[in-house]
C-alpha positions as a Python dict, from the first residue, in 0.01 Angstrom:
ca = {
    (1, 'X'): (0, 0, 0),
    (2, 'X'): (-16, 25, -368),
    (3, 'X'): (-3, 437, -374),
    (4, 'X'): (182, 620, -120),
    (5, 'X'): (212, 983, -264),
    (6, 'X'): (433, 1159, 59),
    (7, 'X'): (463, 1526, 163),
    (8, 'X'): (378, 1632, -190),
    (9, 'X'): (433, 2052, -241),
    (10, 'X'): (373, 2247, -560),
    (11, 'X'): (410, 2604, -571),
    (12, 'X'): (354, 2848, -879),
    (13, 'X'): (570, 3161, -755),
    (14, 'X'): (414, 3303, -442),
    (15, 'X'): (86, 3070, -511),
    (16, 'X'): (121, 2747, -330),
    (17, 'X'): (-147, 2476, -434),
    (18, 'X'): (-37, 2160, -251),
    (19, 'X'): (134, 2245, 125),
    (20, 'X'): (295, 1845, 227),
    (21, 'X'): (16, 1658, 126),
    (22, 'X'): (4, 1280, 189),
    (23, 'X'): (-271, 1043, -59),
    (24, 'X'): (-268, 688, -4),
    (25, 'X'): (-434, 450, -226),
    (26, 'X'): (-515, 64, -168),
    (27, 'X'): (-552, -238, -434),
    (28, 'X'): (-935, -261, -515),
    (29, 'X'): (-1010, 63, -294),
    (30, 'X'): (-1260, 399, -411),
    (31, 'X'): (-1063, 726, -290),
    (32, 'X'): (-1245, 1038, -285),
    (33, 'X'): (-1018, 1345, -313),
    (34, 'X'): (-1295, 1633, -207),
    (35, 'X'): (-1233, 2027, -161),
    (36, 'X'): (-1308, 2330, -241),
    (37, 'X'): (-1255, 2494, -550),
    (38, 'X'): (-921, 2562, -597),
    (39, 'X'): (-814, 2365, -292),
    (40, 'X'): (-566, 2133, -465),
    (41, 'X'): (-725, 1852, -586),
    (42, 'X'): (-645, 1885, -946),
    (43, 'X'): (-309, 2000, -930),
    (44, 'X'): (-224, 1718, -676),
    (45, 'X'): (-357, 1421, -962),
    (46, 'X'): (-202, 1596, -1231),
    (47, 'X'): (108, 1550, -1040),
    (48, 'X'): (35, 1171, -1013),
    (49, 'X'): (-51, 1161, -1383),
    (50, 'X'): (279, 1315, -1500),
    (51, 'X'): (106, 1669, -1600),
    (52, 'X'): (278, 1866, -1304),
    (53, 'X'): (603, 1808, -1158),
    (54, 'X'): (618, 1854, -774),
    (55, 'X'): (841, 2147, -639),
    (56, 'X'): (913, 1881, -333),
    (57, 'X'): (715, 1492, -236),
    (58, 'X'): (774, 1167, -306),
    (59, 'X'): (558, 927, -499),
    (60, 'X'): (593, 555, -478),
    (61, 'X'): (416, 278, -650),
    (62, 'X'): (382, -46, -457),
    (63, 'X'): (680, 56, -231),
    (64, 'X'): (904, 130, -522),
    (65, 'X'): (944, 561, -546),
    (66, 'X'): (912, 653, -899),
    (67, 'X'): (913, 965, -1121),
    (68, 'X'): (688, 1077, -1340),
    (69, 'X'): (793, 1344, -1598),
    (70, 'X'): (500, 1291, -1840),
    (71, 'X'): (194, 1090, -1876),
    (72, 'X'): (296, 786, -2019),
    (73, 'X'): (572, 733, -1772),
    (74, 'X'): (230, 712, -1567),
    (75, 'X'): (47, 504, -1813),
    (76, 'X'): (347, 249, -1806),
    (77, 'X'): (344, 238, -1447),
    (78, 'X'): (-45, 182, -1472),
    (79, 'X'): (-194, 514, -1387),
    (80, 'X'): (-454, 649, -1593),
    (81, 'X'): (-711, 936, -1578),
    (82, 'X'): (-1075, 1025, -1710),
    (83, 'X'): (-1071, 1414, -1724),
    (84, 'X'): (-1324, 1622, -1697),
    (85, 'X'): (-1384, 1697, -2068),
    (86, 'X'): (-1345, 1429, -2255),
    (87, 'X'): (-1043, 1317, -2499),
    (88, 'X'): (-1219, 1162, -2782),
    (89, 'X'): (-1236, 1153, -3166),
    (90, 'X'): (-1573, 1198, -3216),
    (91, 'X'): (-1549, 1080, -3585),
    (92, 'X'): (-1356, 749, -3468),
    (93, 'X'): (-1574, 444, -3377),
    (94, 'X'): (-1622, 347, -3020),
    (95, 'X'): (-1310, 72, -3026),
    (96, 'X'): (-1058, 276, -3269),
    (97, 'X'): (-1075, 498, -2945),
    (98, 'X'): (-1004, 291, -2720),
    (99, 'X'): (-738, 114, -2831),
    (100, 'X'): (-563, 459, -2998),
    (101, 'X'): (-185, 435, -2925),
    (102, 'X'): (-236, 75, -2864),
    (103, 'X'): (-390, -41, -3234),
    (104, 'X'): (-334, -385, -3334),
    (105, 'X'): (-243, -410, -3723),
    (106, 'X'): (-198, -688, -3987),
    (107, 'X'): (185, -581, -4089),
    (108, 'X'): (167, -183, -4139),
    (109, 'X'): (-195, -196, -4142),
    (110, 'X'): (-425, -99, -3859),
    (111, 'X'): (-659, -441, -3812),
    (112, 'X'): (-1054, -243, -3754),
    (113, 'X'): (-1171, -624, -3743),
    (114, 'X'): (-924, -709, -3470),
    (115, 'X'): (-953, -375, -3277),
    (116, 'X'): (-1309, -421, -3234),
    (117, 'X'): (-1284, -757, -3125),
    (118, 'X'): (-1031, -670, -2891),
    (119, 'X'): (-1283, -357, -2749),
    (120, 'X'): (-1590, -653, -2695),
    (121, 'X'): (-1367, -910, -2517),
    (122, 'X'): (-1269, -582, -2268),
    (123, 'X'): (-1604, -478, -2252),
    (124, 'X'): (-1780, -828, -2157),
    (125, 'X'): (-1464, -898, -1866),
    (126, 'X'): (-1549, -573, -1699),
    (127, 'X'): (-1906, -546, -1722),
    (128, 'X'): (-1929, -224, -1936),
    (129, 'X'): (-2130, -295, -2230),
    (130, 'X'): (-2064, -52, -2524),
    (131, 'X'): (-2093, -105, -2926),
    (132, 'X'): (-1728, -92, -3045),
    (133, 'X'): (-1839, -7, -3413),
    (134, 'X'): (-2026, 303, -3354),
    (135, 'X'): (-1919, 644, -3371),
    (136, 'X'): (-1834, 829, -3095),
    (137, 'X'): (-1978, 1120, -3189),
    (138, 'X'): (-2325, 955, -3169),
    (139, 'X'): (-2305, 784, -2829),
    (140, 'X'): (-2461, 965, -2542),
    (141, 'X'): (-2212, 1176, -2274),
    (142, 'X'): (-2263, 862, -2021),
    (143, 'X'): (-2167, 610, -2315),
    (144, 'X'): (-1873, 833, -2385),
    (145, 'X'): (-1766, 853, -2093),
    (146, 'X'): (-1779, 454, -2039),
    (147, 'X'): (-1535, 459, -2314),
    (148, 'X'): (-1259, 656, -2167),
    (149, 'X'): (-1267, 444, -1908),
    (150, 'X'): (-1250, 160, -2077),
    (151, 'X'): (-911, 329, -2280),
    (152, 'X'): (-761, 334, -1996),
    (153, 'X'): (-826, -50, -1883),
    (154, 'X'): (-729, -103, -2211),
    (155, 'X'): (-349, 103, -2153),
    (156, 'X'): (-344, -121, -1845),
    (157, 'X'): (-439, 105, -1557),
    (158, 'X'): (-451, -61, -1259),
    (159, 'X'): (-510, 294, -1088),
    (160, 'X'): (-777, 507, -1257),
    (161, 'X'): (-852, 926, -1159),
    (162, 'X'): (-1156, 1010, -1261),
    (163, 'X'): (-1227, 1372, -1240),
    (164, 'X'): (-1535, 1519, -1188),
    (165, 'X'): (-1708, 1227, -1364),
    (166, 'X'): (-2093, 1280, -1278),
    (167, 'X'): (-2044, 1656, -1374),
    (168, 'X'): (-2277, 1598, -1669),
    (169, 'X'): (-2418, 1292, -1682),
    (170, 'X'): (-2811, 1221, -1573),
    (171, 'X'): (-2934, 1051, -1256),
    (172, 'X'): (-2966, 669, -1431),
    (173, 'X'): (-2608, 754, -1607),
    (174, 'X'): (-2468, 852, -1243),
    (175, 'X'): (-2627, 549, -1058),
    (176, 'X'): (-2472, 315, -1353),
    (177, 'X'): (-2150, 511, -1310),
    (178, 'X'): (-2100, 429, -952),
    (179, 'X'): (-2238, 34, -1039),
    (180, 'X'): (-1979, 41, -1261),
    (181, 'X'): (-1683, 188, -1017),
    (182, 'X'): (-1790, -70, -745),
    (183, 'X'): (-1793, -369, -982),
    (184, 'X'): (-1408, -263, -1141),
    (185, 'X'): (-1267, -249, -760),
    (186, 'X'): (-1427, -584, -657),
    (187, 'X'): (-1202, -700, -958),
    (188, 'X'): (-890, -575, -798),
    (189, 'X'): (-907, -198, -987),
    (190, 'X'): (-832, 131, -746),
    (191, 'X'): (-1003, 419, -809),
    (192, 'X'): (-916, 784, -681),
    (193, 'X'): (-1246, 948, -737),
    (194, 'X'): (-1228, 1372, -797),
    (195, 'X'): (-1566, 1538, -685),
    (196, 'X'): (-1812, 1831, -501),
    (197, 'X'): (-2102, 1548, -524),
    (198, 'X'): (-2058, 1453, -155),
    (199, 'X'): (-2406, 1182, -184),
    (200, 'X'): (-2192, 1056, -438),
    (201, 'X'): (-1893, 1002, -220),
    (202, 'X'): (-2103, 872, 64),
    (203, 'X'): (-2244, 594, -186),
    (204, 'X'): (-1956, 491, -347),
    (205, 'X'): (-1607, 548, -158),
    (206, 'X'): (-1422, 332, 115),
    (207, 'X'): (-1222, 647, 214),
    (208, 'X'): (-1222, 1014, 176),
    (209, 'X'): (-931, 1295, 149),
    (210, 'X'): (-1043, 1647, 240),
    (211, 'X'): (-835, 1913, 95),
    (212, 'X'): (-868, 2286, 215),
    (213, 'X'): (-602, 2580, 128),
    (214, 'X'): (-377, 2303, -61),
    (215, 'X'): (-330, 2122, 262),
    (216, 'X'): (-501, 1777, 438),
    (217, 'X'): (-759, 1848, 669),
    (218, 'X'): (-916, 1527, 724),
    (219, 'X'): (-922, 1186, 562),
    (220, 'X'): (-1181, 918, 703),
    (221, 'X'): (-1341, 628, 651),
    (222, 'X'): (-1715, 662, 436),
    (223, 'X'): (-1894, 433, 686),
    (224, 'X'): (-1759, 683, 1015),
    (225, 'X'): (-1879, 1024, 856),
    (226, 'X'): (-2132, 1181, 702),
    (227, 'X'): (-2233, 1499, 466),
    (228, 'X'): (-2246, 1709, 728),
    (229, 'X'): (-1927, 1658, 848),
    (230, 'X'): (-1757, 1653, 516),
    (231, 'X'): (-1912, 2004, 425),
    (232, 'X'): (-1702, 2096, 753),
    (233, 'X'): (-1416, 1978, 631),
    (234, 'X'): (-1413, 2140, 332),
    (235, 'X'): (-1530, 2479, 417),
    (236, 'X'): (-1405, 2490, 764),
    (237, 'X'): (-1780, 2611, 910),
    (238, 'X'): (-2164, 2469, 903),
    (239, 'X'): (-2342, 2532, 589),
    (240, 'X'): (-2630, 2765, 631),
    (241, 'X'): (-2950, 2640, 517),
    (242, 'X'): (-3060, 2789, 217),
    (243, 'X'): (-3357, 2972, 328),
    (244, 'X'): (-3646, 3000, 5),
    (245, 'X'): (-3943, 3277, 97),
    (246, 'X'): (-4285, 3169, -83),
    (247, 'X'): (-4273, 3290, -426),
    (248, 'X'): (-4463, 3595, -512),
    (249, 'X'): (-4503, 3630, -871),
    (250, 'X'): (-4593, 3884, -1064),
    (251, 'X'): (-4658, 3983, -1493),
    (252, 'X'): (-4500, 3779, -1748),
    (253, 'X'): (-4119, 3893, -1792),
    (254, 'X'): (-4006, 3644, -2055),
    (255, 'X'): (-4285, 3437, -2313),
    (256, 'X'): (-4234, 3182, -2552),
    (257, 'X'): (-4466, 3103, -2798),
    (258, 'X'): (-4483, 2807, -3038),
    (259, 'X'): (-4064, 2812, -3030),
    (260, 'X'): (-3947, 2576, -3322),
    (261, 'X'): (-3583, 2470, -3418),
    (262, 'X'): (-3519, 2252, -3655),
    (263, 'X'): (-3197, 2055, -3676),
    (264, 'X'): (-3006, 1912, -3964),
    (265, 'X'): (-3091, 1836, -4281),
    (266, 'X'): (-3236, 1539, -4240),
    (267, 'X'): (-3341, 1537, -3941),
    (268, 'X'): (-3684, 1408, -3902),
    (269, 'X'): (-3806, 1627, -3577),
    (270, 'X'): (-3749, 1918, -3454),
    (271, 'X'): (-3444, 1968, -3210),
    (272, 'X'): (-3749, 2222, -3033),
    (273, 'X'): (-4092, 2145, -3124),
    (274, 'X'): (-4349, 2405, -3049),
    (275, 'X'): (-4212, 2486, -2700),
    (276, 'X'): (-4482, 2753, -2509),
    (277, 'X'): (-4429, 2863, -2148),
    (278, 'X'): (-4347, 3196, -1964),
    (279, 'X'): (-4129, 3319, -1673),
    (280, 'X'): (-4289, 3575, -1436),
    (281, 'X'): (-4150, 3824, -1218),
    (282, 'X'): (-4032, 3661, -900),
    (283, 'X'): (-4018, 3317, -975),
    (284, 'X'): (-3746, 3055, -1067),
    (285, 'X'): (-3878, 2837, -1328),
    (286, 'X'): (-3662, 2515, -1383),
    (287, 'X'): (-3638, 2301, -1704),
    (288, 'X'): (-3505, 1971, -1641),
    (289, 'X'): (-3460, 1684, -1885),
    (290, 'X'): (-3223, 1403, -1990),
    (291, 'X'): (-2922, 1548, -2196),
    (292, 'X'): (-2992, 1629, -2576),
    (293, 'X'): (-3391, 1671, -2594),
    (294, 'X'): (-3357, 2035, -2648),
    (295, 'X'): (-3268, 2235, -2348),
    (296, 'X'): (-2965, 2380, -2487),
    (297, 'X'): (-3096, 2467, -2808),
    (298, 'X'): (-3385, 2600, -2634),
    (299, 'X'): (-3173, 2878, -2411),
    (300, 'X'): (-2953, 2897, -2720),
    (301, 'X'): (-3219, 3042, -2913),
    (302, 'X'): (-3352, 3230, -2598),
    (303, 'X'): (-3035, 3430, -2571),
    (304, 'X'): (-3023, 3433, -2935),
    (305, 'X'): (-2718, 3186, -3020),
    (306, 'X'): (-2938, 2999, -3244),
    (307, 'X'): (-3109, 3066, -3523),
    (308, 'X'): (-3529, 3061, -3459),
    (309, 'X'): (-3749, 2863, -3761),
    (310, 'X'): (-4008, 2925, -3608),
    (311, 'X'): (-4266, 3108, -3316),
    (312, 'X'): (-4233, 3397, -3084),
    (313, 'X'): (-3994, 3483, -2772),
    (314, 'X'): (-4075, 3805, -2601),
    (315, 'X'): (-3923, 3969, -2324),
    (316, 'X'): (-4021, 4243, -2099),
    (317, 'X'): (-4302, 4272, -2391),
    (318, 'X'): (-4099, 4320, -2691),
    (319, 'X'): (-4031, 4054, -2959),
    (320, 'X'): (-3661, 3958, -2956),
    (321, 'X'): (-3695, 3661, -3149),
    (322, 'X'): (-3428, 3711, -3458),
    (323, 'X'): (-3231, 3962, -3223),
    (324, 'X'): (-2872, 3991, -3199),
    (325, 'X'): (-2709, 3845, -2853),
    (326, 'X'): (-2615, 4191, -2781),
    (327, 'X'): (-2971, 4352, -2850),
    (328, 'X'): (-3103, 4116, -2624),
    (329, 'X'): (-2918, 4162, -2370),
    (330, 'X'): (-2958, 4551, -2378),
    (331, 'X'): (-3342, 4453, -2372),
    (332, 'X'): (-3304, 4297, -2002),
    (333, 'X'): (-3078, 3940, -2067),
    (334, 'X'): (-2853, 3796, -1833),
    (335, 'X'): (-2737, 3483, -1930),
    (336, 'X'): (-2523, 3210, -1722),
    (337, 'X'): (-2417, 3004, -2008),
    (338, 'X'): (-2385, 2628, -1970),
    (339, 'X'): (-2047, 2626, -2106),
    (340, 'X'): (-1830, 2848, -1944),
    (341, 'X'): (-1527, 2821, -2158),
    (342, 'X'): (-1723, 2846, -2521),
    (343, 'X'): (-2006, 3095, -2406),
    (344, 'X'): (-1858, 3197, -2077),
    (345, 'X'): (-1521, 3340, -2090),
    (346, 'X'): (-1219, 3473, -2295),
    (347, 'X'): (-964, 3250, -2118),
    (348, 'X'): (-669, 3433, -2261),
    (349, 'X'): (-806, 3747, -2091),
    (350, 'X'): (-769, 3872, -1680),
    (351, 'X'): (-967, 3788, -1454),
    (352, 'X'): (-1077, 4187, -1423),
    (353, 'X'): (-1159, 4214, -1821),
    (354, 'X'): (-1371, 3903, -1800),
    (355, 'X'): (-1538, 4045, -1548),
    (356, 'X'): (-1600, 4334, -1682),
    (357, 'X'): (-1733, 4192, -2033),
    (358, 'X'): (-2083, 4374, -2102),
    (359, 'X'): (-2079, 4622, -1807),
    (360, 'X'): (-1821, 4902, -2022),
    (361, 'X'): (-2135, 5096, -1943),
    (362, 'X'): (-2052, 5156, -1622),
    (363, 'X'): (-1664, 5184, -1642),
    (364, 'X'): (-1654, 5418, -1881),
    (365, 'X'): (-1635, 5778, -1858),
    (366, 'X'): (-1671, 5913, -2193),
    (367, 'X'): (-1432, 5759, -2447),
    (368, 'X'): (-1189, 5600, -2134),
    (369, 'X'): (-1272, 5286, -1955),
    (370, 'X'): (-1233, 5363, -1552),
    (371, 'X'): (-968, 5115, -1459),
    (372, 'X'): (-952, 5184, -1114),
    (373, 'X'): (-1331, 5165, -1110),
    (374, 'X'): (-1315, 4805, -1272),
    (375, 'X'): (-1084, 4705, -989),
    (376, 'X'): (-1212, 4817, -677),
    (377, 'X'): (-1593, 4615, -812),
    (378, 'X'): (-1465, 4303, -971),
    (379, 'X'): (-1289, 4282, -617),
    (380, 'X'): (-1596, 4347, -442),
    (381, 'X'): (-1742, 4026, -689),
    (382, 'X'): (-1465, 3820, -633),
    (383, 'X'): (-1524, 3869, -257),
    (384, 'X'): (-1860, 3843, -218),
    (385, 'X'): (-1840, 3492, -451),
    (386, 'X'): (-1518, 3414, -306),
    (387, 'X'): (-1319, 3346, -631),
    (388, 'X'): (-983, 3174, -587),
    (389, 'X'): (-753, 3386, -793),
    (390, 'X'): (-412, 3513, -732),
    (391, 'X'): (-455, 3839, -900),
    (392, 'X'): (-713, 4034, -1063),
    (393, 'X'): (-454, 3995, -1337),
    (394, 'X'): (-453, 3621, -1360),
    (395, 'X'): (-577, 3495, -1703),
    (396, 'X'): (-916, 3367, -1678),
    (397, 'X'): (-810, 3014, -1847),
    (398, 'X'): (-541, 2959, -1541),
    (399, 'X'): (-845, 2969, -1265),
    (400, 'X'): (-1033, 2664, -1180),
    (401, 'X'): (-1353, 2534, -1361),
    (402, 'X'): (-1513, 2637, -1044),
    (403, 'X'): (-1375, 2952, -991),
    (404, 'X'): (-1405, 3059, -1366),
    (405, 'X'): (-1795, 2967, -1296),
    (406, 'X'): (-1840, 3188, -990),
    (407, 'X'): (-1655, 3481, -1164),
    (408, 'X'): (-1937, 3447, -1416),
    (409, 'X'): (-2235, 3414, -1204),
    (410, 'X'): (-2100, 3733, -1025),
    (411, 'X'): (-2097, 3914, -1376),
    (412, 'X'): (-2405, 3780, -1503),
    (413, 'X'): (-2591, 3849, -1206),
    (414, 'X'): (-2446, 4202, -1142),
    (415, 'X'): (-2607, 4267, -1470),
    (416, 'X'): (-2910, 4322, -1260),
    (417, 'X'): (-3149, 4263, -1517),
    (418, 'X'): (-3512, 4143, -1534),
    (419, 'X'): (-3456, 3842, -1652),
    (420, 'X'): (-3171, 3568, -1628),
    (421, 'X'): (-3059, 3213, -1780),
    (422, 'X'): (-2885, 3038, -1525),
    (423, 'X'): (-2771, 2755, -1724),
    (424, 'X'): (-2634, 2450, -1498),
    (425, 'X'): (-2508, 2766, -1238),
    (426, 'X'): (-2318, 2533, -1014),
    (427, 'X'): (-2183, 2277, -1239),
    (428, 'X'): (-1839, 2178, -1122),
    (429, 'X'): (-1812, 2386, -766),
    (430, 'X'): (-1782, 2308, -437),
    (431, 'X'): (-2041, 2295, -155),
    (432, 'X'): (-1993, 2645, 9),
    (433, 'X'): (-1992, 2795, -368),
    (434, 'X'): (-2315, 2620, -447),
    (435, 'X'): (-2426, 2808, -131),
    (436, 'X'): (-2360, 3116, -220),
    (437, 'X'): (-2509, 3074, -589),
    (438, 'X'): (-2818, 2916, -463),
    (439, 'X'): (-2850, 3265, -221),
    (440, 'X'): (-2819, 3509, -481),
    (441, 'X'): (-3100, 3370, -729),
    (442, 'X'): (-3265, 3336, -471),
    (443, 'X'): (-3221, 3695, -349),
    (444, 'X'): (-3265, 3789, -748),
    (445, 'X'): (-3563, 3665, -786),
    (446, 'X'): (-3708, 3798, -436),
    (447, 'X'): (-3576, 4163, -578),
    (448, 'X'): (-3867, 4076, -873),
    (449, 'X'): (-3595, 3927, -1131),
    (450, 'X'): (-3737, 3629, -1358),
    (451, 'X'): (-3541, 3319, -1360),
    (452, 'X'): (-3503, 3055, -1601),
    (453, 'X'): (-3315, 2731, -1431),
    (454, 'X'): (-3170, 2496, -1682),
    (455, 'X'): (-2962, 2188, -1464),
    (456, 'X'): (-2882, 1869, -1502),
    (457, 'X'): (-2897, 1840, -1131),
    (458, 'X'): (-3284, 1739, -1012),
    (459, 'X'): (-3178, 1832, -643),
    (460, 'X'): (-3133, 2189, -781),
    (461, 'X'): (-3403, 2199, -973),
    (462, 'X'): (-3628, 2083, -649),
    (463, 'X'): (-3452, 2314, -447),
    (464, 'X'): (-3488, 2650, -675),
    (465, 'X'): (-3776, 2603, -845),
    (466, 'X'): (-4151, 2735, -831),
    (467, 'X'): (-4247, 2555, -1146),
    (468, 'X'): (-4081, 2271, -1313),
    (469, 'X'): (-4108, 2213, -1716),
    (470, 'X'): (-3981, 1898, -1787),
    (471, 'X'): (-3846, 1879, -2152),
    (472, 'X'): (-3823, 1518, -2397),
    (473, 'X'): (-3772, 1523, -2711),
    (474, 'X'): (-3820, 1850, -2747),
    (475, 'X'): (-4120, 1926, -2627),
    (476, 'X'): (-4252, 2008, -2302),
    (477, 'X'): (-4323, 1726, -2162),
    (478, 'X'): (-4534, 1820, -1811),
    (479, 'X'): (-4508, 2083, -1593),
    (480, 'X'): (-4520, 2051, -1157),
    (481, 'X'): (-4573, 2318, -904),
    (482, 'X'): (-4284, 2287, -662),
    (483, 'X'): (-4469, 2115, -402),
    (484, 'X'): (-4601, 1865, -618),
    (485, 'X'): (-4291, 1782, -773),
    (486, 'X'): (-4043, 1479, -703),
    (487, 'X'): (-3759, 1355, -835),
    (488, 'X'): (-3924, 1037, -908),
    (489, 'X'): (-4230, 1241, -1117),
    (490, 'X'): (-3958, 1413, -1289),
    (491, 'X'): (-3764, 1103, -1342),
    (492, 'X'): (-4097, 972, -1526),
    (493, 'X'): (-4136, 1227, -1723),
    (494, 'X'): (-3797, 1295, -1863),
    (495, 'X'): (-3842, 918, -1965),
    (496, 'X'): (-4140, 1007, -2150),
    (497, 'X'): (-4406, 875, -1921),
    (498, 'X'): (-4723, 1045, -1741),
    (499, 'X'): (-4643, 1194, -1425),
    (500, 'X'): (-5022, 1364, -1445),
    (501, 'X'): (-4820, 1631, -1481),
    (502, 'X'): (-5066, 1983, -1521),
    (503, 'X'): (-5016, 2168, -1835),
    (504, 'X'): (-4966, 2549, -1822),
    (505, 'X'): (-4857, 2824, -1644),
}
């Protein structure tokens, strides 16, 4: 066996987060460690990778128990991990970093020449083509990613976490991903594979880990089990199918006319090019496209984060465009942002106070925020959306990435307001989470609220949607009625080809 990680425990005072877990890990075998969030997975790889140390457990490497008491005592023993949000200079070129900590040099001086030779030769043996001279900061989130793997080849990993690696990449990125995976373990690599994608897990792992609670509940083989059966496993009952009424829509809530952003100087087209389209009363309209053609900028400006050069956006019939983010939101905005930690949350701040961020309306009794108040109904939230959290006092930045996200859906959505941005809503939680988000826009929009969907995820947007806008290149691209839509039309048009997509509303 060439991981054995034994009766592993970590406990944070009263909180325990592993409960005697045992991982095992074979030469040129896919792991999947799946859970809920907040179930352990994280903490129990950071433990591996020398970030935690375990209260109790063992950890041996090819029979031989070791120690790790920082990350490059894993490195040297040929662990290495992709996180989640990726460690890269995004003014370096593509080779200075990988080969960071590792640079070859011509005396004192760091050899650029040699580095990027070094970066090619890595790249051609593993099958994982990338340009060693260009800048990081220029290469797409799939090509980025490609590059912290290959850093970690290059450390010598012979074991490689990946965490949460499809989180926000686009169908082709995610299908070369997992091409990728399989081709490194038929060369000998192992791969312990963090995710809530459980296709993904179907078409890619050998074996699968369920965590629940901190604790084992189940680890099987890919080809014995299913999705079904995983979903179990992780949420310890059957998922209930999400259950979508006919849409019955009603006057224009939000409408954008003629919507123009331009981007730097220099810059030949627009980031947003003369976006029109509106969102009615009771209906979820989805915008889907390949990363970077203008969907964030679009919602940026929307929720006024981002300056507008040009055209109208009206909500509830008045003209917001120019607005501050707090006028518009006292006009009707809700907005799920799709970055929790830079839009999303003060992570320094409780759990209670981010919860309470924009509704001091309603705690407050003249001059005096009601702190009892604040309690008892970020309680009822954190119930209802089942966020992990020790204590309504725990800082926001100490919860999950899941977690933090349903705290902010709850907020966002207690808001009760006409209209809501739900920005990639479920990015990074689990199965019975997604549930549970799914339900309430659903129920929001059923209530008359106006919904515009913004995911990377096409299943999502197929499963939520009324209408789909497709976005490339910053323009609208086509629009589909739900039940003309398929991922393979959307796929098209997100390409830039002809779906015979309608135009219009």
């Amino acid at each position: 066996m060439l991981l054995a990680m034994e009766k592993i425990t970590k406990t944070y005072g009263s909180v325990t987060a592993n409960a005697s877990v045992d991982f095992t890990l074979k030469a040129g075998e896919v792991h999947a460690l799946v859970g809920e969030n907040g179930a352990g997975k994280t903490t129990l790889m950071r433990i591996l990778y020398g970030e935690e140390t375990p209260t109790s457990g063992t950890i041996r490497i090819r029979g031989e128990e070791r120690v790790f008491r920082s990350p490059d005592d894993a490195i040297r023993a040929g662990i290495g991990m992709v996180h989640q949000h990726f460690m890269l200079f995004p003014s370096f070129t593509v080779a200075e970093n990988i080969v960071i900590g590792r640079e070859p040099s011509s005396g004192i001086v760091f050899n650029r020449k040699k580095a990027a030779e070094e970066v090619a030769r890595l790249s051609a043996k593993y099958g994982m083509p990338v340009d060693p001279l260009r800048k990081v900061g220029d290469c797409s989130v799939g090509m980025q990613q490609r590059v912290e793997i290959l850093k970690v080849l290059h450390q010598g990993a012979d074991i490689i976490i990946l965490d949460e690696p499809s989180a926000v990449l686009t169908p082709l990125e995610v299908r070369e991903l997992l091409a990728a995976i399989r081709g490194l373990a038929a060369q000998g690599k192992s791969f312990i594979l963090i995710t809530h994608k459980l296709q993904e897990v179907m078409d890619v792992a050998d074996r699968i880990t369920v965590l629940r609670d901190g604790k084992v509940t189940g680890t099987v083989s890919a080809a014995e089990t299913n999705v079904e059966e995983l979903s179990r496993l992780m949420v310890g009952r059957e998922l209930i199918p999400l259950n979508k009424k006919p849409a019955k829509p009603g006057g224009a809530v939000l409408e954008v006319s003629g919507l123009t952003i331009r981007g730097e100087r220099g810059r030949a087209a627009p980031l947003v090019d003369g976006v029109s389209f509106a969102v009615r009363a009771g209906e979820i309209v989805g915008i889907a496209g390949i990363s970077g053609n203008g969907q964030s900028e679009l919602i940026q400006a929307i929720a006024g984060l981002r300056r507008i050069d040009g055209g109208t956006v009206r909500l509830a019939g008045r003209d917001i465009s120019g607005e501050t983010v707090r006028r518009i939101r006292e006009h009707g905005l809700a907005h799920i942002p799709e970055d929790r930690y830079l839009w999303g949350a003060a992570k320094e701040e409780s759990v209670a106070d981010n919860a309470a961020m924009g509704h001091t309306g309603r705690f407050r009794r003249g001059g005096m925020l009601l702190g009892g108040r604040i309690r008892k109904t970020v309680g009822e939230w954190v119930a209802t959306f089942k966020v992990k959290t020790g204590s309504l006092d725990t800082k926001a930045g100490h919860l999950s990435g899941g977690n933090l996200q349903k705290l902010i859906v709850a907020r966002e959505l207690a808001h009760g307001t006409p209209f809501v941005i739900a920005a990639e809503p479920t990015r990074g939680v689990d199965v019975g989470a997604m549930e549970i988000i799914h339900g309430e826009l659903l129920k929001r929009r059923d209530e008359g609220g106006a919904i515009l969907l913004v995911s990377s995820e096409l299943t999502e947007i197929l499963k939520l949607s009324d209408r789909i806008l497709v976005m490339n290149d910053g323009r609208i691209a086509g629009e589909l009625r739900s039940e003309d839509a398929t991922e393979e039309r959307i796929s098209l048009l997100m390409a830039g080809g002809n779906a015979h997509a309608s135009a219009g509303a």
